[in-house]
Amino acid sequence: MTVLGYLANGLVFSSIIVLGSIGLSLVYSIADFANFAHGDTMTIGAYSALVTFGAVGGLGGAVLGLPYGFFLALIVGIAVAAVVAVATEKLIYEPLDVDSIGLLITSIGIAFIYRAVIQIRFGSDFTRFDVRPLRPIEALVPYGVRITLHDVAIFGSAVALVVGLHVLLQYTDLGRKMRAMADNPDLARVSGIRTKRVKLWTWVIGAGLAGAGGVFLGLFNQLAPRMGFNLLLVIFAAVILGGIGSVYGAMAGGFLIGMINQLTPFFSNVVEALPIRPNWLATLIENLVTIEYANAIAFVIMVVVLLVRPNGIAGEGAT
Amino acid sequence: MSLLDDPKAAFADLTRPEWWVLGVSVAFLLFLFVAMLTGGLSPTYFLFLVGLAGMYALLSFGLNAQWGFTGLINFSVAAFFGIGAYGTALMTASGSPIAGGFNPLVGLAVALVVAFVLALLIGIPTLRLRADYLAIASLGLAEVVRLIVLNERWLTNGSAGLRGIPGFFVGWPVLSTFPEAMPGLRLEVVPGSPVFLETPFWQASLNGLLVVAFAGGAYLVLRRAHRSPWGRVLRTIRSDEDLARALGKNTYSFKMQSFVLGSLIMALAGVFYAHLNLYVGPGDLDPITTFYAWVAVILGGSGSNRGALFGGVVIVTIREGTRFLNDVALPIDPAPLRLLLIGVVIVAVMRYRPQGVLPPQRELIWPSAVDGGGTPETPDSGVRERKGGGGDE
């Protein structure tokens, strides 16, 4: 594959990471804790879409190689993820009388409950959406880019969702309230903002985007009960790289981490070509920059960012 | 505490939750004992369960030294457990790709040294971080360790894991041949269902003794450390790190000490596990082990060593109980059921009893301060007069 090919793959994978990281970042800044159940919220979205798609079928026509029924399933996936997240907030997080660390630990329990329920219902094996796999787009193959129409659909939907969120945050009342709350919850409250309601909307938006990300992840790879949890740390890496609490930072971080993840094979070619001395160092780096360590590279970047620039690339003040 | 001196008073002192824990534990033990006598539970398997419970207790002790004492959110328990297990396995196993065939004591030493180095490697960058960042960073680094173990085949045998690990007592003077040397016994407590005590049983009882020694040693060390001036600094850091720093304590150094101490105990659990299971694989570094230890600690009560012990037993009950349930009653896959129970326990504890079942307050009081007869000794003269000051208001 050529550089262009890796970049195209990176773009698609980044779309999924961005969808996940926005929600995680929103919840981190407004509900004020690291939500370890976020990855499993993605899984919930994916499996809800799987069930819906199985029930409604194709519904006639198709766009970008995906039947109409799939888009309906996508909407159901988003809705179910949002409803589950709001119910969890109402039933579990809100009545709790613990600090943000306690909430973090609780969210791990929630993550396990989500995953266990899915695993009991669907088993632990991989499944796929019942969509006919497509061949790569012919016109792009000469450039070494092997992406399918499905990938284009993933990228396009993600861009639409992100633009929608941008409009919501910048130009609507709710968006202004959310930004005010992320900035200073107490001040927002004394200004007459109903912080509880804003928090619920945060969960709806965050979990909805995560649900969409889960559906796309299922389309990009396959579905498994662990899919979300396995991606969670990568999403955390993206959020931290972008700066916790900053939505636009999370977008940038998600984009970068997704790119780095998919570009790892390219980097390993580069490393082999570079004249690194001494030789043992060259061997070491060549061994470490391989596809097996794609995630590990993201985690190391995350730790380095935490140490060197805890506010992330977006820095303080951006929301 | 003073059970031997004055059993009656010691029982009267128990709080309600302590009564509950004591009652449930005794009832549970009786149940297991009856099951064993009637042949429903083989003694060897029972001892295996004791070994597992001891192992989880060790893991929880280690985590308790980090989270319970100092408030470090360490999500890399599985990494230290796995490194301990791999450390000894690589030294002793016949299938080891690098060394193999050494005495398990060498394995123990190597495992502890490797865990020490890893604790420094993980601790140096992450311990300066804010609590929730530490959680994420340590989980990430634990995944890095797992990926390395999974992928560096020349070192760890990769996903095939390591087979042919000897028992811990191989090469010891008497104990190495003890299981074979013991006669096979046949007990018939309930007529018609005899209980056999043969070589595997004696082997398992040796393992049981080993874990009791490990866990007992760790418990004593931790109890002493927790009450010592050193432990008091750790507790201060946990409740208010700025205060500790204002008192002139190098909090980073104290955090590092508690991190290393806890990590070594976790590695000890890994060493025991390797010689109990006789096989280790990359699956043993799965993050679920980390969360098992976390459940044990928060259920028992953060900071409480007794609580950690109790939590370890509960974890084994959940782990093996779901397997048993699957065999006997409900045909549900035990893995997700276990996950569900763990999740429910976490949420329930945080919801109804965030301080845990056995919170540590009472543990931290020196017995002499209580048994002296109620009222504490009052000094003859006030502290201020003795210090010669007093006009600082």
XYZ file of C-alpha atoms in Angstrom:
712
model
C 0.000 0.000 0.000
C 1.099 3.538 -0.615
C 1.131 6.465 1.777
C -2.142 7.608 0.295
C -3.687 4.251 1.064
C -2.612 4.373 4.708
C -3.848 7.951 4.948
C -7.241 6.953 3.575
C -7.518 4.093 6.066
C -6.418 6.460 8.800
C -9.151 8.890 7.833
C -11.833 6.215 8.184
C -10.507 4.853 11.464
C -10.073 8.414 12.784
C -13.760 9.090 12.100
C -14.678 6.294 14.508
C -12.192 7.409 17.161
C -13.395 11.011 16.869
C -17.014 9.971 17.414
C -15.967 8.080 20.532
C -13.644 10.718 21.912
C -16.101 13.630 21.629
C -18.572 11.890 23.917
C -15.908 10.853 26.390
C -14.548 14.388 26.497
C -18.005 15.961 26.930
C -18.839 13.678 29.832
C -15.402 14.214 31.320
C -15.871 17.973 31.382
C -19.550 18.229 32.318
C -20.184 15.188 34.527
C -16.583 15.521 35.785
C -15.301 11.959 35.750
C -13.445 9.556 33.480
C -16.222 7.355 32.172
C -14.828 3.847 31.728
C -18.219 2.647 30.480
C -17.923 4.780 27.354
C -16.394 2.014 25.245
C -19.183 -0.360 26.190
C -21.733 2.305 25.289
C -20.292 2.009 21.777
C -20.819 -1.745 21.934
C -24.438 -1.190 22.949
C -24.979 1.045 19.921
C -23.429 -1.526 17.611
C -25.487 -4.452 18.895
C -28.733 -2.457 18.940
C -28.115 -1.638 15.297
C -27.377 -5.299 14.592
C -30.707 -6.372 16.089
C -32.654 -3.606 14.323
C -31.036 -4.296 10.975
C -31.797 -7.989 11.356
C -35.445 -7.137 12.090
C -36.191 -4.522 9.407
C -33.961 -5.814 6.612
C -32.819 -3.744 3.668
C -35.998 -1.657 3.035
C -35.540 -1.485 -0.711
C -32.906 0.883 -2.011
C -29.342 1.585 -0.982
C -26.986 4.532 -0.606
C -23.200 4.115 -0.806
C -23.564 0.347 -0.750
C -25.597 0.439 2.447
C -29.310 -0.375 2.393
C -31.801 2.125 3.827
C -32.485 -0.300 6.648
C -28.914 0.123 7.819
C -29.355 3.865 8.277
C -32.519 3.201 10.266
C -30.500 0.740 12.357
C -27.834 3.413 12.831
C -30.432 5.825 14.205
C -31.817 3.140 16.519
C -28.274 2.354 17.679
C -27.686 6.008 18.513
C -31.030 6.245 20.294
C -30.565 3.087 22.355
C -27.053 4.107 23.431
C -28.390 7.517 24.481
C -31.354 6.042 26.371
C -29.172 3.528 28.185
C -26.711 6.256 29.166
C -29.468 8.546 30.453
C -31.064 5.694 32.396
C -27.684 4.858 33.930
C -27.149 8.495 34.884
C -30.607 8.710 36.460
C -30.554 5.345 38.233
C -26.895 4.939 39.172
C -24.670 8.002 38.935
C -27.073 10.680 40.144
C -28.049 9.089 43.482
C -24.403 8.311 44.293
C -22.743 10.224 47.059
C -19.091 9.810 46.061
C -16.337 11.939 44.548
C -15.145 11.771 40.959
C -12.833 8.850 41.756
C -15.815 6.952 43.155
C -17.734 7.700 39.970
C -14.790 6.441 37.924
C -14.792 3.140 39.830
C -18.572 2.873 39.519
C -18.321 3.383 35.774
C -16.053 0.331 35.574
C -18.813 -1.695 37.212
C -21.309 -0.233 34.749
C -18.994 -1.167 31.871
C -18.889 -4.759 33.089
C -22.678 -4.906 33.432
C -23.202 -3.605 29.880
C -20.686 -6.027 28.447
C -21.972 -8.983 30.473
C -25.563 -8.414 29.345
C -24.491 -8.245 25.695
C -22.324 -11.321 26.079
C -25.110 -13.311 27.738
C -27.498 -12.390 24.945
C -25.194 -12.677 21.913
C -22.311 -14.911 23.029
C -18.683 -13.880 22.918
C -18.059 -14.653 19.227
C -17.519 -12.179 16.427
C -20.471 -11.272 14.241
C -20.950 -8.996 11.266
C -23.707 -6.818 9.924
C -25.609 -8.645 7.221
C -24.339 -6.227 4.560
C -22.754 -7.498 1.374
C -19.013 -6.779 1.550
C -17.913 -4.450 -1.230
C -14.854 -4.358 -3.448
C -12.569 -1.337 -3.138
C -13.530 1.601 -5.336
C -11.963 0.871 -8.746
C -11.091 4.460 -9.595
C -8.838 4.821 -6.539
C -7.008 1.498 -6.708
C -4.278 2.763 -9.096
C -3.266 5.268 -6.396
C -2.888 2.459 -3.894
C -6.018 3.483 -2.006
C -8.202 0.517 -1.212
C -11.326 1.881 0.435
C -14.899 0.775 -0.138
C -18.080 2.799 -0.436
C -18.832 1.727 3.149
C -15.721 3.551 4.299
C -16.885 6.628 2.431
C -20.252 6.309 4.196
C -18.525 6.061 7.591
C -16.398 9.104 6.907
C -19.308 11.115 5.501
C -21.652 10.302 8.390
C -18.975 11.118 10.933
C -18.299 14.477 9.282
C -22.031 15.226 9.253
C -22.337 14.377 12.955
C -19.287 16.421 13.913
C -20.496 19.443 11.935
C -23.917 19.060 13.561
C -22.294 19.049 16.979
C -20.254 22.117 16.108
C -23.405 24.001 15.093
C -25.146 22.824 18.252
C -22.322 23.938 20.526
C -21.727 27.303 18.893
C -25.123 28.517 17.773
C -27.807 27.044 20.023
C -28.920 27.841 23.520
C -28.147 24.332 24.736
C -24.641 24.552 23.306
C -23.943 27.809 25.101
C -25.236 26.334 28.352
C -23.056 23.278 27.902
C -19.989 25.391 27.288
C -20.817 27.499 30.313
C -21.155 24.373 32.435
C -17.930 22.864 31.193
C -16.211 26.116 32.085
C -17.558 26.524 35.593
C -20.518 24.460 36.831
C -21.197 26.575 39.920
C -21.211 29.806 37.991
C -23.487 28.242 35.390
C -25.876 27.194 38.130
C -26.113 30.594 39.784
C -26.701 32.132 36.363
C -29.942 30.181 36.235
C -28.872 27.322 33.989
C -30.629 24.083 34.914
C -27.408 22.138 35.242
C -29.091 18.773 35.757
C -30.953 19.082 32.487
C -27.816 20.151 30.663
C -26.007 17.169 32.137
C -28.687 14.835 30.807
C -28.354 16.371 27.340
C -24.612 15.885 27.593
C -25.166 12.209 28.204
C -27.596 12.035 25.276
C -25.135 13.665 22.887
C -22.038 11.886 24.177
C -23.594 8.441 24.258
C -25.393 8.998 20.956
C -22.129 9.810 19.207
C -20.527 6.811 20.902
C -23.386 4.637 19.634
C -22.778 5.899 16.102
C -19.068 5.216 16.517
C -19.882 1.687 17.675
C -22.073 0.999 14.647
C -19.330 2.231 12.321
C -16.710 0.237 14.172
C -18.878 -2.841 13.644
C -19.080 -2.032 9.944
C -15.339 -1.277 9.690
C -14.182 -4.431 11.523
C -16.719 -6.706 13.119
C -18.867 -6.854 16.261
C -17.757 -8.488 19.498
C -18.736 -7.832 23.109
C -15.217 -6.611 23.831
C -14.997 -4.265 20.839
C -15.779 -1.134 22.817
C -13.674 -1.933 25.853
C -10.705 -2.733 23.632
C -11.034 0.643 21.939
C -11.605 2.551 25.190
C -7.945 3.166 25.967
C -7.252 4.346 22.439
C -10.122 6.805 22.840
C -8.741 7.922 26.189
C -5.401 8.489 24.471
C -7.180 10.667 21.910
C -9.051 12.652 24.566
C -5.900 13.240 26.592
C -3.881 14.180 23.537
C -6.551 16.718 22.647
C -6.872 18.042 26.175
C -9.483 16.700 28.578
C -12.723 18.613 28.456
C -12.083 20.253 25.114
C -14.453 18.992 22.429
C -12.436 20.426 19.545
C -9.282 19.093 21.158
C -10.914 15.673 21.312
C -11.667 15.896 17.601
C -8.052 16.799 16.834
C -6.738 14.146 19.228
C -9.039 11.505 17.797
C -7.926 12.385 14.288
C -4.230 12.193 15.204
C -4.476 8.965 17.206
C -6.544 7.300 14.489
C -4.025 8.356 11.863
C -1.021 7.231 13.900
C -2.717 3.915 14.565
C -3.337 3.186 10.880
C -0.051 4.682 9.700
C 2.066 2.407 11.913
C 2.985 0.048 9.041
C 4.098 3.059 7.038
C 6.195 4.322 9.942
C 7.864 0.937 10.242
C 8.863 1.181 6.561
C 10.244 4.634 7.245
C 12.189 3.417 10.253
C 13.737 0.614 8.204
C 14.848 3.109 5.591
C 16.335 5.583 8.082
C 20.054 5.292 8.817
C 19.835 4.957 12.594
C 23.035 4.384 14.567
C 24.075 2.456 16.586
C 22.764 -0.729 15.095
C 21.146 -2.127 18.236
C 19.019 1.002 18.461
C 17.888 0.536 14.875
C 16.915 -3.082 15.582
C 15.093 -2.075 18.745
C 13.055 0.631 17.063
C 12.304 -1.586 14.087
C 10.991 -4.218 16.456
C 8.827 -1.797 18.388
C 7.304 0.147 15.503
C 5.243 -2.697 14.113
C 1.571 -3.272 13.601
C 1.363 -5.364 16.799
C 2.329 -2.338 18.831
C 0.000 0.152 17.098
C -2.111 0.505 20.241
C 0.894 0.501 22.548
C 2.294 3.473 20.629
C -0.932 5.356 21.255
C -0.764 4.554 24.989
C 2.838 5.704 25.244
C 1.941 8.937 23.454
C -0.870 9.341 25.981
C 1.465 8.996 28.974
C 4.002 11.348 27.430
C 1.302 13.956 26.786
C 0.070 13.628 30.363
C 3.575 14.288 31.623
C 4.691 17.017 29.271
C 1.521 18.845 28.407
C -1.376 17.731 30.630
C -3.685 20.256 28.978
C -3.256 18.561 25.628
C -2.616 20.110 22.245
C -5.668 22.357 22.470
C -4.391 23.798 25.715
C -6.465 25.424 28.396
C -9.500 27.533 27.694
C -10.706 25.797 24.568
C -14.083 24.117 24.793
C -6.825 -8.280 68.077
C -6.813 -9.389 71.653
C -8.737 -12.552 70.930
C -6.278 -14.674 72.896
C -6.137 -12.496 75.990
C -9.814 -11.885 76.437
C -12.069 -13.651 73.966
C -15.317 -12.499 75.539
C -14.454 -8.820 75.429
C -13.081 -9.162 71.916
C -16.406 -10.555 70.735
C -18.408 -7.925 72.557
C -16.326 -5.289 70.816
C -17.342 -6.342 67.323
C -19.406 -3.920 65.289
C -22.451 -5.044 63.370
C -20.719 -5.454 60.022
C -17.973 -7.402 61.736
C -20.570 -9.716 63.210
C -22.069 -10.176 59.784
C -18.754 -10.949 58.141
C -17.787 -13.313 60.931
C -21.158 -15.069 60.830
C -21.217 -15.443 57.059
C -17.597 -16.638 56.969
C -18.165 -19.247 59.667
C -21.371 -20.444 58.008
C -19.624 -20.617 54.640
C -16.698 -22.556 56.097
C -19.068 -24.971 57.803
C -20.920 -25.440 54.531
C -17.688 -26.214 52.678
C -16.568 -28.522 55.462
C -19.830 -30.488 55.371
C -19.633 -30.632 51.582
C -16.143 -32.012 51.920
C -17.087 -34.654 54.457
C -19.994 -35.884 52.389
C -17.834 -36.094 49.307
C -19.549 -33.276 47.429
C -16.342 -31.266 47.388
C -13.023 -32.976 46.995
C -10.455 -31.907 49.609
C -7.898 -31.307 46.874
C -10.224 -28.913 45.104
C -10.990 -27.228 48.403
C -7.301 -26.639 48.942
C -7.026 -25.305 45.395
C -9.752 -22.824 46.312
C -7.853 -21.864 49.433
C -4.820 -21.267 47.244
C -6.801 -19.069 44.871
C -8.351 -17.143 47.744
C -4.912 -16.585 49.204
C -3.669 -15.412 45.826
C -6.458 -12.881 45.455
C -5.935 -11.816 49.036
C -2.268 -11.172 48.209
C -3.246 -9.143 45.155
C -5.693 -7.156 47.258
C -3.063 -6.592 49.955
C -0.756 -5.211 47.308
C -3.423 -2.943 45.878
C -4.433 -1.939 49.379
C -0.891 -0.778 50.086
C -1.230 1.534 47.071
C -4.869 2.604 46.935
C -5.982 1.973 50.515
C -2.953 3.491 52.205
C -1.797 6.190 49.809
C -4.739 6.688 47.451
C -2.854 5.713 44.296
C -5.285 4.563 41.631
C -3.219 1.789 40.155
C -4.909 -0.004 37.276
C -1.827 -2.016 36.387
C -2.311 -4.801 38.945
C -2.510 -7.395 36.167
C 0.868 -6.285 34.801
C 2.631 -6.867 38.122
C 0.797 -10.116 38.694
C 1.738 -11.280 35.194
C 5.341 -10.136 35.520
C 5.645 -12.041 38.790
C 4.233 -15.169 37.183
C 6.366 -14.819 34.042
C 9.459 -13.965 36.066
C 9.431 -17.220 37.964
C 8.104 -19.241 35.025
C 10.900 -18.115 32.694
C 13.489 -19.155 35.263
C 12.033 -22.508 36.273
C 9.874 -23.891 33.449
C 11.180 -26.638 31.192
C 9.510 -24.893 28.250
C 11.189 -21.560 28.920
C 12.801 -20.003 25.838
C 15.596 -18.249 27.745
C 16.672 -20.029 30.918
C 14.606 -22.656 32.659
C 15.415 -25.377 35.118
C 16.468 -23.130 37.985
C 15.286 -23.619 41.540
C 11.930 -21.889 42.179
C 13.635 -19.771 44.844
C 15.747 -18.266 42.070
C 12.506 -17.717 40.175
C 11.016 -15.949 43.185
C 14.018 -13.661 43.488
C 14.073 -12.878 39.767
C 10.337 -12.205 39.735
C 10.637 -9.760 42.625
C 13.587 -7.965 41.031
C 11.791 -7.659 37.684
C 8.642 -6.414 39.421
C 10.744 -3.880 41.322
C 12.219 -2.557 38.079
C 8.807 -2.459 36.415
C 7.352 -0.623 39.417
C 10.044 2.027 39.026
C 9.489 2.209 35.268
C 5.734 2.679 35.641
C 5.932 4.700 38.822
C 8.500 7.309 37.842
C 6.433 8.840 35.058
C 2.918 8.276 36.411
C 3.053 8.983 40.141
C 3.288 12.731 39.586
C -0.044 12.687 37.800
C -3.458 13.660 39.139
C -5.498 10.731 40.470
C -7.723 10.099 37.459
C -4.846 10.545 35.007
C -2.869 8.003 36.997
C -5.738 5.539 36.543
C -5.765 5.932 32.770
C -1.989 6.034 32.386
C -1.395 2.944 34.514
C -4.063 1.004 32.623
C -2.391 2.035 29.367
C 1.059 0.986 30.545
C -0.312 -2.338 31.772
C -1.641 -2.899 28.256
C 1.794 -2.076 26.869
C 3.303 -4.732 29.151
C 0.664 -7.228 28.017
C 1.348 -6.492 24.354
C 5.078 -6.945 24.876
C 4.546 -10.301 26.605
C 2.195 -11.332 23.808
C 4.446 -10.315 20.928
C 8.066 -10.865 22.010
C 8.115 -14.571 21.218
C 11.851 -14.993 21.669
C 11.436 -13.960 25.301
C 8.055 -15.197 26.436
C 6.914 -17.821 23.935
C 4.149 -15.451 22.827
C 0.560 -16.567 22.857
C 1.497 -20.220 23.455
C 2.504 -19.386 27.017
C 4.916 -21.305 29.206
C 4.388 -24.926 30.161
C 6.262 -27.284 32.410
C 6.566 -25.075 35.463
C 7.550 -27.170 38.485
C 5.885 -26.925 41.882
C 7.391 -24.411 44.251
C 9.014 -27.013 46.488
C 11.043 -28.812 43.821
C 14.605 -29.205 44.992
C 13.844 -28.616 48.667
C 15.273 -31.203 51.069
C 12.156 -32.878 52.506
C 9.250 -31.040 50.993
C 10.005 -31.902 47.351
C 9.200 -35.570 47.937
C 6.674 -35.005 50.703
C 3.500 -35.554 48.604
C 4.738 -38.899 47.247
C 6.093 -39.986 50.599
C 2.822 -39.478 52.438
C 0.566 -42.526 52.600
C -2.780 -42.437 50.844
C -5.519 -42.137 53.418
C -9.120 -43.166 53.135
C -11.578 -41.453 55.459
C -15.165 -42.501 55.683
C -17.008 -39.981 57.797
C -20.358 -40.455 56.139
C -20.931 -44.105 55.313
C -20.878 -44.841 51.609
C -18.978 -41.765 50.483
C -15.333 -42.157 51.373
C -12.894 -39.295 51.082
C -9.453 -40.094 49.692
C -6.366 -38.181 50.705
C -3.602 -39.054 48.251
C -0.608 -37.472 46.540
C -2.518 -34.607 44.861
C -4.041 -33.747 48.219
C -0.674 -33.505 49.905
C 0.658 -31.513 46.985
C -2.276 -29.120 47.312
C -1.831 -28.821 51.049
C 1.796 -27.806 50.511
C 0.572 -25.098 48.131
C -1.998 -24.059 50.715
C 0.724 -23.739 53.335
C 2.833 -21.704 50.920
C 0.086 -19.198 50.217
C -0.781 -18.943 53.883
C 2.879 -18.159 54.544
C 3.019 -15.563 51.760
C -0.262 -13.937 52.683
C 0.391 -14.108 56.424
C 3.808 -12.525 55.972
C 2.408 -9.793 53.758
C -0.434 -9.172 56.196
C 1.876 -8.783 59.175
C 4.249 -6.496 57.297
C 1.395 -4.342 56.016
C -0.353 -4.139 59.362
C 2.810 -3.006 61.044
C 3.598 -0.581 58.215
C 0.113 0.875 58.172
C 0.222 1.809 61.829
C 3.804 3.026 61.783
C 4.763 6.683 61.353
C 5.486 5.809 57.710
C 1.916 4.560 57.309
C 0.588 7.713 58.933
C 2.333 9.807 56.295
C 0.768 7.651 53.602
C -2.676 8.146 55.095
C -2.095 11.872 55.243
C -1.147 11.846 51.565
C -4.312 9.954 50.800
C -6.590 12.415 52.515
C -4.733 15.602 51.632
C -1.539 15.550 49.653
C -0.984 19.299 49.948
C -1.133 19.009 53.703
C 1.501 16.282 53.687
C 3.688 18.450 51.504
C 3.141 21.417 53.780
C 4.359 19.260 56.661
C 7.633 18.844 54.821
C 7.104 15.331 53.496
C 8.464 14.397 50.104
C 5.151 12.976 48.914
C 6.512 11.722 45.594
C 9.074 9.604 47.390
C 6.492 8.228 49.831
C 4.120 7.433 46.964
C 6.906 5.627 45.160
C 7.723 3.557 48.254
C 4.132 2.513 48.708
C 3.804 1.794 44.978
C 6.883 -0.439 45.003
C 5.790 -2.233 48.178
C 2.358 -2.973 46.723
C 3.817 -4.056 43.387
C 6.171 -6.530 45.047
C 3.254 -8.120 46.903
C 1.318 -8.395 43.636
C 4.335 -10.053 42.016
C 4.411 -12.475 44.959
C 0.833 -13.408 44.099
C 1.978 -13.987 40.512
C 4.828 -16.246 41.651
C 2.452 -18.324 43.709
C -0.021 -18.513 40.822
C 2.639 -19.768 38.402
C 3.562 -22.632 40.724
C -0.080 -23.402 41.497
C -1.358 -23.427 37.937
C 1.897 -24.786 36.409
C 1.134 -22.796 33.245
C 1.180 -19.086 32.479
C 0.037 -17.368 29.311
C -0.521 -13.814 28.101
C -4.199 -14.189 29.104
C -3.092 -13.914 32.726
C -2.223 -10.264 32.081
C -5.781 -9.468 31.002
C -7.061 -6.304 32.714
C -9.843 -8.322 34.346
C -7.345 -9.450 37.021
C -6.811 -5.795 37.876
C -10.504 -5.266 38.374
C -10.885 -8.447 40.443
C -8.325 -7.010 42.834
C -10.137 -3.667 42.815
C -13.457 -5.268 43.650
C -11.842 -7.152 46.513
C -10.344 -3.974 47.946
C -13.328 -1.651 47.653
C -15.702 -4.358 48.840
C -13.559 -5.096 51.872
C -12.995 -1.441 52.636
C -10.203 0.655 51.170
C -7.285 0.711 53.543
C -8.387 -2.310 55.513
C -6.193 -5.399 55.309
C -8.836 -7.608 56.898
C -11.244 -6.240 54.322
C -8.844 -7.148 51.524
C -8.696 -10.712 52.831
C -12.485 -10.869 52.944
C -12.699 -9.386 49.447
C -10.277 -12.002 48.114
C -12.481 -14.795 49.441
C -15.577 -13.196 47.877
C -13.829 -12.969 44.500
C -12.971 -16.669 44.549
C -16.550 -17.454 45.515
C -17.802 -15.475 42.519
C -15.202 -16.967 40.179
C -15.633 -20.592 41.119
C -19.266 -20.290 42.182
C -20.349 -19.266 38.667
C -18.474 -22.239 37.225
C -20.195 -24.511 39.741
C -23.581 -22.948 38.958
C -23.005 -23.543 35.265
C -22.216 -27.214 35.872
C -25.107 -27.825 38.211
C -28.070 -25.535 37.762
C -28.127 -22.792 35.145
C -26.640 -23.396 31.725
C -25.329 -19.832 31.416
C -21.808 -19.252 30.186
C -19.901 -18.530 33.421
C -17.647 -15.821 31.942
C -20.306 -13.123 31.359
C -22.157 -14.114 34.526
C -18.967 -13.523 36.489
C -18.531 -10.178 34.773
C -22.119 -9.248 35.604
C -21.703 -10.178 39.277
C -18.446 -8.215 39.512
C -20.136 -5.199 37.938
C -23.137 -5.426 40.231
C -20.892 -5.743 43.291
C -18.928 -2.631 42.287
C -22.061 -0.574 41.718
C -23.781 -1.848 44.861
C -20.787 -1.118 47.063
C -20.378 2.383 45.675
C -24.091 3.000 46.036
C -24.803 1.625 49.486
C -21.511 1.355 51.305
C -18.733 3.343 49.619
C -16.440 2.851 52.604
C -16.594 -0.945 52.168
C -17.828 -3.708 54.441
C -14.977 -3.541 56.932
C -13.720 0.046 56.949
C -10.309 0.419 58.507
C -10.877 2.834 61.404
C -10.765 0.232 64.159
C -7.829 -1.576 62.642
C -5.701 1.510 62.974
C -5.975 1.855 66.723
C -3.089 0.352 68.651
C -4.544 -2.310 70.965
C -2.786 -0.744 73.930
C -4.733 2.429 73.372
C -8.033 0.580 73.810
C -7.299 -2.195 76.244
C -5.869 0.193 78.799
C -9.311 0.596 80.326
C -11.332 3.112 78.378
C -9.979 6.536 79.197
C -6.661 7.427 77.641
C -3.809 8.431 79.883
C -3.749 12.118 80.564
C -0.364 13.726 80.925
C 0.370 15.483 84.184
C 1.166 18.714 82.490
C -0.174 20.192 79.281
C 1.819 19.834 76.099
C 2.182 23.543 75.802
C 3.718 23.978 79.218
C 6.138 21.154 78.633
C 7.297 22.728 75.428
C 7.746 25.963 77.240
C 5.638 27.921 74.816
C 2.064 29.028 74.962
C 1.817 32.605 73.818
C 1.168 31.973 70.199
C -2.500 32.928 70.047
